PDB file of C-alpha atoms in Angstrom:
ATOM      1  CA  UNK A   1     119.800  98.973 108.521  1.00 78.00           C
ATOM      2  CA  UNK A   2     119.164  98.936 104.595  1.00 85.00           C
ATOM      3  CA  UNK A   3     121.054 101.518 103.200  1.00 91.00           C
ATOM      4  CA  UNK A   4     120.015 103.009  99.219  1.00 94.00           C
ATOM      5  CA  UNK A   5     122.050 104.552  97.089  1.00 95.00           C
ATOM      6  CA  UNK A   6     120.661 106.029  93.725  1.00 96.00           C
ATOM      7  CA  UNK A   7     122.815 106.712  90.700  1.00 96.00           C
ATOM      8  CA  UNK A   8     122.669 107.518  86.949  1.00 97.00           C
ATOM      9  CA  UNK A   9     120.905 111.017  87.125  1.00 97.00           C
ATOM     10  CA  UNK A  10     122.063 113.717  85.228  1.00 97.00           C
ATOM     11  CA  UNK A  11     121.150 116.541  82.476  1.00 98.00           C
ATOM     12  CA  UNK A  12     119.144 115.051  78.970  1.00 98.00           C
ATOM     13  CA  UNK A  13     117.116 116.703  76.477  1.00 98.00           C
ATOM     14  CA  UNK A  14     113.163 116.734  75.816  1.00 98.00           C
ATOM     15  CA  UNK A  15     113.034 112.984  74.499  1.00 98.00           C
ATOM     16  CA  UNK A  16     115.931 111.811  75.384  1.00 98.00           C
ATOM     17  CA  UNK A  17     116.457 108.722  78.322  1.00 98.00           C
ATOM     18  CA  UNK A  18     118.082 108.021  81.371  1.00 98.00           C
ATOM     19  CA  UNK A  19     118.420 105.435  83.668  1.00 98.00           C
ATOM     20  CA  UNK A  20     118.591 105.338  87.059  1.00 98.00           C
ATOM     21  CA  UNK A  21     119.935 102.664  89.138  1.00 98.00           C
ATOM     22  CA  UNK A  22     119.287 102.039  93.026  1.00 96.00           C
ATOM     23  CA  UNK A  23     121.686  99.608  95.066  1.00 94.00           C
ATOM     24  CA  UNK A  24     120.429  98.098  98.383  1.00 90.00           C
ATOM     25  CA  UNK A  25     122.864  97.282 101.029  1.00 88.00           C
ATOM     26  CA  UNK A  26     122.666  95.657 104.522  1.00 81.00           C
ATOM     27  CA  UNK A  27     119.615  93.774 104.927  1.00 69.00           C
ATOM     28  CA  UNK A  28     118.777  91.767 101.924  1.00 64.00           C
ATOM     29  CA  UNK A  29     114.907  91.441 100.761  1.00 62.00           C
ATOM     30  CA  UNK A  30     115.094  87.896  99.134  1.00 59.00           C
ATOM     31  CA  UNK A  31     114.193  86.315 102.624  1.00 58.00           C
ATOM     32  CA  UNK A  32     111.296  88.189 103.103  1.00 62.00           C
ATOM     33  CA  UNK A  33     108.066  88.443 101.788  1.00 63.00           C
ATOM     34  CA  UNK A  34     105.580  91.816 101.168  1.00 77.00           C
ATOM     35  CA  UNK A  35     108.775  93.665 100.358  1.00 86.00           C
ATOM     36  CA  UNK A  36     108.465  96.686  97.858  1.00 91.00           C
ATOM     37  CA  UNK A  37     110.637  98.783  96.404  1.00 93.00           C
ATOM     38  CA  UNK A  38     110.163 102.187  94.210  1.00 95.00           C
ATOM     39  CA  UNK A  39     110.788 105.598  92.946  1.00 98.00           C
ATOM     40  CA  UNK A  40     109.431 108.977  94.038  1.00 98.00           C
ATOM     41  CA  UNK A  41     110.467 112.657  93.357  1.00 98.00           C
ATOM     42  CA  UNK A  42     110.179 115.779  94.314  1.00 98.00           C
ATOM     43  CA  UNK A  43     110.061 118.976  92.115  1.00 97.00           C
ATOM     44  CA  UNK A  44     111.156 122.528  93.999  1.00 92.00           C
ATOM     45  CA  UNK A  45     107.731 123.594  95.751  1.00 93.00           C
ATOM     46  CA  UNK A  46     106.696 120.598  95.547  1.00 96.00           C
ATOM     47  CA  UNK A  47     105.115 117.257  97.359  1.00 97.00           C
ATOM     48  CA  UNK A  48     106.959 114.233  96.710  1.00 97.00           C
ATOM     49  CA  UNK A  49     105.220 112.343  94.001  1.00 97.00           C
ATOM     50  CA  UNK A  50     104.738 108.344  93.765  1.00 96.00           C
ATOM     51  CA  UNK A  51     106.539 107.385  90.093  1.00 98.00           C
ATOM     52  CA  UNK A  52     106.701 103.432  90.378  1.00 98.00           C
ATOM     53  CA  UNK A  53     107.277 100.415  92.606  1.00 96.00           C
ATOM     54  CA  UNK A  54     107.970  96.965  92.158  1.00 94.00           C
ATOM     55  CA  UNK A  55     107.255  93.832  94.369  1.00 91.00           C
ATOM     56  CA  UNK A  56     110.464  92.260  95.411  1.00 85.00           C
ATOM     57  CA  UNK A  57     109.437  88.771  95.414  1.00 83.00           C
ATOM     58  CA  UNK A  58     106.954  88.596  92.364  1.00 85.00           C
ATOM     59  CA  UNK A  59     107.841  91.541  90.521  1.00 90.00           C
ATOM     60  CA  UNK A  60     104.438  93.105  89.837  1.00 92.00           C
ATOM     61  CA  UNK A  61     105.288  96.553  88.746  1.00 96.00           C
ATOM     62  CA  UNK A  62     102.725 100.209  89.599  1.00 96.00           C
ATOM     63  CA  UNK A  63     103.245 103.583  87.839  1.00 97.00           C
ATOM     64  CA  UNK A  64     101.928 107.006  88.936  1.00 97.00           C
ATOM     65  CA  UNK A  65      99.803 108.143  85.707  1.00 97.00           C
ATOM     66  CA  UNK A  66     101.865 110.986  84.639  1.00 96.00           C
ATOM     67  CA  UNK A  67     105.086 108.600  84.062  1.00 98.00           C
ATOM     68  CA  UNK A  68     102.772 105.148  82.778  1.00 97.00           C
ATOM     69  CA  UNK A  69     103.876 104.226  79.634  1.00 97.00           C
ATOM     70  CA  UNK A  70     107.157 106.512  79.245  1.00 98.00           C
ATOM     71  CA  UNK A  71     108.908 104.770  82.853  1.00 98.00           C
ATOM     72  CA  UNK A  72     109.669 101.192  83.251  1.00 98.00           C
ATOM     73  CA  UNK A  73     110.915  99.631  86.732  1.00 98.00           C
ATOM     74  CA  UNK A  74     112.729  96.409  87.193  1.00 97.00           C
ATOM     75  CA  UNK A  75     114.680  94.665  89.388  1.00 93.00           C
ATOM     76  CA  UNK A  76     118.017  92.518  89.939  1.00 90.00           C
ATOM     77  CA  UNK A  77     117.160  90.561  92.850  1.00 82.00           C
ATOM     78  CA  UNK A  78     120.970  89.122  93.180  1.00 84.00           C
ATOM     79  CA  UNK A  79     122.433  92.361  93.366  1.00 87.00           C
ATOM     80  CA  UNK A  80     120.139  93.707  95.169  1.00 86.00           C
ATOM     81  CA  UNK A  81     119.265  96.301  92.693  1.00 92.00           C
ATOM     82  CA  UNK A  82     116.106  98.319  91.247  1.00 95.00           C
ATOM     83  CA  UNK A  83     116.476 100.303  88.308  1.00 98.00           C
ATOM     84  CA  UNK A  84     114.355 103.150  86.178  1.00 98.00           C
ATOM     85  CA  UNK A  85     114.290 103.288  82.986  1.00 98.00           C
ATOM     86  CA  UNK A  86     112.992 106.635  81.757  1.00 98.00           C
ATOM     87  CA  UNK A  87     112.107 107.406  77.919  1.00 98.00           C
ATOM     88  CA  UNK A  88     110.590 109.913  76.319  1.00 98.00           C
ATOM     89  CA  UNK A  89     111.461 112.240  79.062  1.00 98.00           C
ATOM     90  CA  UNK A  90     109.817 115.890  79.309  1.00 98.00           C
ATOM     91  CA  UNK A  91     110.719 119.152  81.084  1.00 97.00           C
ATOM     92  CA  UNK A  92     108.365 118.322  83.870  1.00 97.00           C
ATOM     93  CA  UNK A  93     110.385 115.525  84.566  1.00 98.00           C
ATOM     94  CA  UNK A  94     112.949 117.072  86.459  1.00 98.00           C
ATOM     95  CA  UNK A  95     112.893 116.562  90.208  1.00 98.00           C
ATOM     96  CA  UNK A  96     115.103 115.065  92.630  1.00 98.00           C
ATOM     97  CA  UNK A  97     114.343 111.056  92.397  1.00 98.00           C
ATOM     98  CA  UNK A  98     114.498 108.766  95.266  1.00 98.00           C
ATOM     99  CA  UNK A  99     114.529 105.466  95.513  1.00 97.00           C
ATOM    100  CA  UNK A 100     112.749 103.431  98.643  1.00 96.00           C
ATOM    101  CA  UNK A 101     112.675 100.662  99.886  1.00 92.00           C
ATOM    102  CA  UNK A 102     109.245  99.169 102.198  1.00 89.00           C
ATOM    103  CA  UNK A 103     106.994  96.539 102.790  1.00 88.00           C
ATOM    104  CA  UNK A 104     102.842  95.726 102.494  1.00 85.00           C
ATOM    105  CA  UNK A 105     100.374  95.770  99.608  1.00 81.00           C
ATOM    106  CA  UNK A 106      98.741  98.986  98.532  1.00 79.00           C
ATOM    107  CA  UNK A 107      97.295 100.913  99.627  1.00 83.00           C
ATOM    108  CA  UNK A 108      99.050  99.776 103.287  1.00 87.00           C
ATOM    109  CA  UNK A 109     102.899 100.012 102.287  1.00 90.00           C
ATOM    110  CA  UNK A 110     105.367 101.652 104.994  1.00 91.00           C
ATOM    111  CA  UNK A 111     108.680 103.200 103.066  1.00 92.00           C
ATOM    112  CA  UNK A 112     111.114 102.989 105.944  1.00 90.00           C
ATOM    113  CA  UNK A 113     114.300 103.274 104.063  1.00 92.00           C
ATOM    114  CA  UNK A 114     115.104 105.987 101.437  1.00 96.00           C
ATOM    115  CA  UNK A 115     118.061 106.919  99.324  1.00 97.00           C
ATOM    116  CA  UNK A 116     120.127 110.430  99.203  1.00 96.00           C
ATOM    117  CA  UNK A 117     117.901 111.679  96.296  1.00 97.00           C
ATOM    118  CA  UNK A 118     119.620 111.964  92.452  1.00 97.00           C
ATOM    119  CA  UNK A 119     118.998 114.604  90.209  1.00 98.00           C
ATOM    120  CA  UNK A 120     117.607 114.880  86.844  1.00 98.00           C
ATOM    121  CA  UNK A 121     117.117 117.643  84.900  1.00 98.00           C
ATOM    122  CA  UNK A 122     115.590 117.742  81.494  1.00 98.00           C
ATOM    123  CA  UNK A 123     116.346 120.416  79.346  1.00 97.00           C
ATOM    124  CA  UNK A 124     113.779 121.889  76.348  1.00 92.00           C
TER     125      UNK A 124
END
């Protein structure tokens, strides 16, 4: 199986950035095509939200509105890793973040692998 593990979280102040990284091991995407992978996270009480995703092959990149223009996703398709580059980061940023890893073209895409979760908090 693909296995996901998320790093980089941590505490930061209103404004400040962080960057998250997000390691695949196991099966590799490169040999396959449709493959996606993003962020969500989930705030206490509540649903996990979409943040971004990135196409592995042609690196087309999707936001969820409340983090478009303050989040940017990339990728490092040799080592297999997607990172999250967060800026201008707010209070109501903090969640847990996962990283995911699945397959299809929106709105059809199938997350079948996820990470343990990192934390972020954002302090006022």
């Amino acid at each position: 199986q693909v296995q996901l593990v998320e790093s980089g979280g941590g505490l930061v102040q209103a404004g400040g950035s962080l960057r998250l990284s997000c390691a695949a091991s196991g099966r590799t995407f490169s040999s396959y095509s449709s493959y996606v992978m993003g962020w969500f996270r989930q705030a206490p009480g509540k649903e996990r939200e979409f943040v971004a995703r990135i196409s592995w092959s042609g690196g087309r990149t999707y936001y969820g509105d409340s983090v478009k223009g303050r989040f940017t996703i990339s990728r490092d398709n040799a080592k297999n890793t997607v990172f999250l580059q967060m800026n201008s980061l707010k209070p109501e940023d903090t969640a847990v973040y996962y990283c995911a890893a699945g397959s299809g073209s929106y709105p059809l895409i199938r997350y079948d692998y996820w990470g343990q979760g990192t934390q972020v908090t954002v302090s006022s």
